[in-house]
Amino acid sequence: MPTTRTRSVSVLVCVAGLGAAVLAACAPTSDTSAPASSSSASLADCTPSTLKVRTAGKLTVATDDPAYDPWFSDNDPTNGRGYESAVAYAVAGKLGFARDAVTWTKAGFNQVIQPGPKAFDFDINQFSISAQREKAVDFSSPYYSAAQAIITRKDSPFAGATSLAALKGARLGAQIATTSLTAIDQIAPTTKPLVYDDTSKAGQALQNRQVDAIVADLPTAYYLTSAELTDATIVGQFQPTRGDQEKFGLLLAKGSPLTSCVSAAVDALRTDGTLTALQKQWLSQATDVPELT
């Protein structure tokens, strides 16, 4: 992510159903500019008859279980509702697969970022693209961008923090194997951060006062504070100055013959405005969040 940014940034909050227990929900305005390294594949050459998919004539797409709003809706990725479900079907369409030719399968987050064969053609599950992960898997061009955010209780002495330095004395927590956990290094807290299996568990630890604050991507922060946590607030957002930019990509097996075509499909969806349109459909504008420096 950029190392500098304006004091406040317009963000998005979900308008999708808020009833399900979720990890994430809202988002800053997505980066719709072309990625630094886009696909060299031509979509004209990416067709169901030429693509080396797992099952002839079918596109197998994976995500986690449960699948959270607003990325998905009603824990049902097949219904096309929610931002990531809609993106998956849009990518399939660009590759020439009809909706009924898309097959969904379940795969755990920590499982699929490990090296080895995959039981899907691509996985969509808010995977942050990182150089470390790219040693084990492939990623498509990014379909979404998000900042990091600090969440605390409204009665916390850290609720009024205006800088990352003001959080050094806080007990911090984050989900395992995420950019959010890596981003805590930038704060350099005086106590070692606590690590949780998922962000919902981190949020519960905050609720139980086991931590002073948690770090999550801004979409997750908005959902947690609006629908999951009681008397919680977003202290602010920040752009990591070390590590990798928070951009989400479709995950494929390392060296997958599909990577260039899937990236070409994502690039085309960015260029023709589909990604922006889908964000407007599933996400809506909200207030500004202060930038922590």
Coordinates of C-alpha atoms in Angstrom, one line a residue:
M1 CA 0.0 0.0 0.0
P2 CA 1.1 3.6 -0.4
T3 CA 3.1 5.0 2.5
T4 CA 1.2 8.3 2.5
R5 CA -2.4 9.1 2.2
T6 CA -4.9 11.9 2.9
R7 CA -6.1 12.3 6.5
S8 CA -9.4 10.5 5.9
V9 CA -10.5 8.1 3.2
S10 CA -14.0 7.4 2.0
V11 CA -14.9 3.8 2.8
L12 CA -17.7 1.4 2.0
V13 CA -20.1 -0.4 4.3
C14 CA -22.2 -3.3 3.3
V15 CA -25.8 -3.1 2.2
A16 CA -26.0 -6.9 1.9
G17 CA -27.8 -8.8 4.6
L18 CA -26.2 -8.3 8.0
G19 CA -27.8 -11.2 9.8
A20 CA -25.2 -13.9 9.5
A21 CA -22.2 -14.1 11.8
V22 CA -19.4 -12.8 9.6
L23 CA -15.8 -12.0 9.4
A24 CA -16.0 -9.0 7.1
A25 CA -18.3 -6.6 5.5
C26 CA -17.3 -3.3 4.2
A27 CA -14.6 -1.7 2.1
P28 CA -12.7 1.3 1.1
T29 CA -13.2 2.4 -2.5
S30 CA -11.5 -0.3 -4.5
D31 CA -8.5 0.2 -6.6
T32 CA -9.8 0.1 -10.1
S33 CA -6.6 1.0 -11.8
A34 CA -4.7 -1.6 -13.8
P35 CA -2.4 -3.8 -11.7
A36 CA 1.3 -3.3 -12.0
S37 CA 1.6 -6.6 -13.7
S38 CA -1.4 -7.6 -15.7
S39 CA -2.0 -10.8 -17.7
S40 CA -0.6 -11.2 -21.1
A41 CA -3.2 -13.7 -22.1
S42 CA -6.0 -12.8 -24.5
L43 CA -9.5 -13.7 -23.5
A44 CA -10.1 -14.8 -27.0
D45 CA -7.8 -17.7 -26.3
C46 CA -9.4 -18.5 -23.0
T47 CA -12.4 -20.7 -23.6
P48 CA -13.9 -23.7 -21.9
S49 CA -12.6 -25.9 -24.7
T50 CA -9.0 -24.7 -24.3
L51 CA -8.7 -24.2 -20.6
K52 CA -7.1 -27.0 -18.6
V53 CA -9.8 -27.1 -15.9
R54 CA -10.3 -29.9 -13.4
T55 CA -13.5 -31.1 -15.0
A56 CA -14.1 -30.7 -18.8
G57 CA -16.7 -28.0 -19.4
K58 CA -16.9 -27.0 -15.7
L59 CA -15.2 -24.4 -13.6
T60 CA -14.6 -25.4 -10.0
V61 CA -14.5 -22.5 -7.6
A62 CA -13.7 -22.8 -3.9
T63 CA -14.3 -20.7 -0.8
D64 CA -14.3 -21.2 2.9
D65 CA -17.1 -22.6 5.1
P66 CA -18.9 -20.6 6.4
A67 CA -18.9 -18.0 3.6
Y68 CA -19.5 -14.6 5.2
D69 CA -21.6 -11.6 4.2
P70 CA -21.2 -9.3 2.2
W71 CA -18.7 -11.4 0.3
F72 CA -21.4 -14.1 0.1
S73 CA -25.0 -14.2 1.2
D74 CA -26.7 -16.7 3.5
N75 CA -23.6 -18.9 3.5
D76 CA -24.5 -20.0 0.0
P77 CA -21.8 -19.1 -2.6
T78 CA -23.9 -20.6 -5.4
N79 CA -26.6 -18.0 -5.3
G80 CA -24.5 -15.2 -6.9
R81 CA -25.3 -12.8 -4.1
G82 CA -22.5 -11.0 -2.3
Y83 CA -19.5 -9.3 -3.8
E84 CA -17.1 -12.3 -4.1
S85 CA -19.9 -14.7 -5.3
A86 CA -20.8 -12.2 -8.0
V87 CA -17.1 -11.7 -8.9
A88 CA -16.6 -15.4 -9.3
Y89 CA -19.6 -15.7 -11.7
A90 CA -18.4 -12.7 -13.6
V91 CA -14.9 -14.2 -14.0
A92 CA -16.5 -17.4 -15.2
G93 CA -18.6 -15.5 -17.7
K94 CA -15.5 -13.8 -19.1
L95 CA -14.0 -17.2 -19.6
G96 CA -17.1 -18.5 -21.4
F97 CA -18.6 -20.6 -18.6
A98 CA -22.3 -20.3 -18.1
R99 CA -23.6 -20.0 -14.5
D100 CA -24.7 -23.7 -14.5
A101 CA -21.2 -24.7 -15.5
V102 CA -19.7 -23.3 -12.2
T103 CA -19.3 -25.9 -9.5
W104 CA -18.5 -24.7 -5.9
T105 CA -16.5 -26.6 -3.3
K106 CA -15.4 -25.8 0.2
A107 CA -11.7 -25.3 1.3
G108 CA -10.3 -23.8 4.5
F109 CA -8.3 -20.6 4.3
N110 CA -5.1 -21.9 6.0
Q111 CA -5.3 -25.1 4.0
V112 CA -5.3 -23.6 0.5
I113 CA -2.4 -21.1 1.1
Q114 CA -0.1 -24.1 1.6
P115 CA 1.8 -25.6 -1.3
G116 CA 0.5 -28.6 -3.0
P117 CA -2.3 -29.7 -5.5
K118 CA -5.6 -28.0 -5.3
A119 CA -9.1 -29.5 -5.6
F120 CA -10.4 -26.4 -7.5
D121 CA -9.6 -24.2 -10.4
F122 CA -9.5 -21.1 -8.3
D123 CA -10.4 -20.0 -4.8
I124 CA -12.0 -16.7 -3.8
N125 CA -11.8 -15.9 -0.1
Q126 CA -10.3 -12.5 0.6
F127 CA -6.8 -13.7 0.0
S128 CA -4.3 -10.9 0.3
I129 CA -1.6 -11.1 -2.4
S130 CA 1.8 -11.4 -0.9
A131 CA 5.3 -12.3 -2.1
Q132 CA 5.5 -14.9 0.7
R133 CA 2.3 -16.6 -0.4
E134 CA 3.3 -16.4 -4.0
K135 CA 6.1 -18.9 -3.2
A136 CA 3.4 -21.5 -2.7
V137 CA 0.4 -20.5 -4.8
D138 CA -0.5 -18.3 -7.8
F139 CA -2.7 -15.2 -7.6
S140 CA -4.8 -13.5 -10.2
S141 CA -4.7 -9.7 -10.8
P142 CA -6.4 -8.0 -7.8
Y143 CA -10.1 -7.6 -7.7
Y144 CA -10.3 -5.6 -4.5
S145 CA -8.2 -3.4 -2.2
A146 CA -8.5 -2.7 1.5
A147 CA -6.7 -0.8 4.2
Q148 CA -6.0 -2.0 7.8
A149 CA -8.0 -0.8 10.7
I150 CA -7.8 -0.7 14.5
I151 CA -10.9 -1.7 16.5
T152 CA -11.3 -1.2 20.2
R153 CA -14.1 -0.8 22.8
K154 CA -15.7 2.7 23.1
D155 CA -14.7 2.9 26.7
S156 CA -11.0 1.9 26.0
P157 CA -8.3 4.4 26.7
F158 CA -7.1 3.7 23.2
A159 CA -10.3 4.8 21.6
G160 CA -9.1 8.3 21.1
A161 CA -5.7 7.4 19.6
T162 CA -4.7 9.5 16.7
S163 CA -1.4 7.8 15.8
L164 CA 0.0 4.3 15.7
A165 CA 2.5 5.3 18.3
A166 CA -0.3 5.9 20.7
L167 CA -1.2 2.1 20.4
K168 CA 2.2 0.8 21.4
G169 CA 1.1 0.0 25.0
A170 CA -2.1 -1.8 23.8
R171 CA -2.6 -5.6 23.9
L172 CA -3.3 -6.3 20.3
G173 CA -4.8 -9.3 18.5
A174 CA -5.4 -10.4 14.9
Q175 CA -6.2 -13.4 12.8
I176 CA -3.5 -15.9 12.0
A177 CA -1.8 -15.8 8.6
T178 CA -3.2 -12.5 7.6
T179 CA -1.8 -9.2 6.5
S180 CA -3.5 -7.7 9.6
L181 CA -1.2 -9.8 11.9
T182 CA 1.9 -8.7 9.9
A183 CA 0.7 -5.1 10.1
I184 CA 0.9 -5.1 13.9
D185 CA 4.7 -5.0 13.5
Q186 CA 4.4 -1.5 12.2
I187 CA 2.8 -0.5 15.6
A188 CA 5.7 -2.2 17.5
P189 CA 3.6 -3.0 20.6
T190 CA 5.3 -3.5 23.9
T191 CA 3.5 -6.9 24.3
K192 CA 3.4 -9.7 21.9
P193 CA 0.1 -9.8 19.9
L194 CA -2.4 -12.5 20.4
V195 CA -3.3 -14.7 17.4
Y196 CA -6.7 -16.1 16.7
D197 CA -8.0 -18.7 14.2
D198 CA -10.4 -16.1 12.7
T199 CA -11.4 -12.5 13.1
S200 CA -14.7 -13.4 14.8
K201 CA -12.7 -15.0 17.6
A202 CA -10.4 -12.0 17.8
G203 CA -13.5 -9.8 18.1
Q204 CA -14.8 -12.0 20.9
A205 CA -11.5 -11.6 22.7
L206 CA -11.9 -7.8 22.4
Q207 CA -15.5 -8.1 23.7
N208 CA -14.2 -10.2 26.7
R209 CA -11.4 -7.6 27.4
Q210 CA -8.7 -10.2 26.7
V211 CA -7.1 -7.7 24.3
D212 CA -7.3 -3.9 24.1
A213 CA -7.7 -3.7 20.3
I214 CA -7.7 -5.9 17.3
V215 CA -6.4 -5.3 13.8
A216 CA -8.4 -6.3 10.7
D217 CA -8.9 -5.1 7.2
L218 CA -11.2 -2.2 6.9
P219 CA -14.1 -4.2 5.5
T220 CA -14.0 -6.6 8.4
A221 CA -13.7 -3.7 10.9
Y222 CA -16.9 -2.0 9.6
Y223 CA -18.9 -5.2 9.8
L224 CA -17.7 -6.2 13.3
T225 CA -18.4 -2.8 14.7
S226 CA -21.8 -2.5 13.1
A227 CA -23.2 -6.0 13.5
E228 CA -21.1 -8.3 15.6
L229 CA -19.6 -6.4 18.5
T230 CA -21.2 -4.3 21.3
D231 CA -19.9 -0.8 22.0
A232 CA -16.9 -1.2 19.7
T233 CA -15.5 1.5 17.5
I234 CA -13.0 1.9 14.7
V235 CA -10.1 4.0 16.0
G236 CA -8.7 4.6 12.5
Q237 CA -7.2 3.1 9.4
F238 CA -3.6 2.9 8.2
Q239 CA -1.6 2.0 5.2
P240 CA 1.2 -0.5 6.0
T241 CA 4.7 0.9 5.2
R242 CA 6.2 -2.5 5.3
G243 CA 5.1 -5.9 4.0
D244 CA 2.6 -6.3 1.2
Q245 CA -0.2 -4.2 0.0
E246 CA -3.7 -5.4 1.0
K247 CA -5.0 -6.4 -2.4
F248 CA -7.3 -9.5 -2.8
G249 CA -6.6 -11.9 -5.6
L250 CA -8.1 -15.2 -6.8
L251 CA -5.9 -18.1 -5.6
L252 CA -4.7 -20.8 -7.9
A253 CA -2.3 -23.7 -7.6
K254 CA 1.4 -22.7 -8.1
G255 CA 2.1 -22.7 -11.8
S256 CA -1.5 -23.2 -12.8
P257 CA -2.1 -23.1 -16.5
L258 CA -5.2 -21.0 -15.7
T259 CA -3.5 -18.1 -14.0
S260 CA -3.0 -15.9 -17.0
C261 CA -6.5 -16.4 -18.3
V262 CA -8.1 -15.8 -14.9
S263 CA -6.0 -12.6 -14.5
A264 CA -7.1 -11.6 -18.0
A265 CA -10.8 -12.0 -16.9
V266 CA -10.3 -9.9 -13.8
D267 CA -8.5 -7.3 -15.8
A268 CA -11.4 -7.2 -18.3
L269 CA -13.9 -6.8 -15.4
R270 CA -11.9 -3.9 -14.0
T271 CA -11.6 -2.2 -17.4
D272 CA -15.3 -2.5 -18.4
G273 CA -16.4 -1.3 -15.0
T274 CA -18.0 -4.5 -13.7
L275 CA -15.9 -4.6 -10.5
T276 CA -17.0 -1.1 -9.6
A277 CA -20.6 -1.8 -10.5
L278 CA -20.6 -5.0 -8.3
Q279 CA -19.2 -3.0 -5.4
K280 CA -21.9 -0.4 -5.8
Q281 CA -24.5 -3.2 -5.8
W282 CA -23.2 -5.0 -2.7
L283 CA -21.5 -2.1 -0.8
S284 CA -22.4 1.5 -0.2
Q285 CA -20.6 4.7 0.7
A286 CA -20.2 5.6 4.3
T287 CA -18.4 8.1 6.5
D288 CA -14.7 8.8 6.5
V289 CA -12.3 7.0 8.8
P290 CA -9.3 8.9 10.2
E291 CA -5.8 7.9 9.0
L292 CA -3.4 6.8 11.7
T293 CA 0.2 7.6 10.9

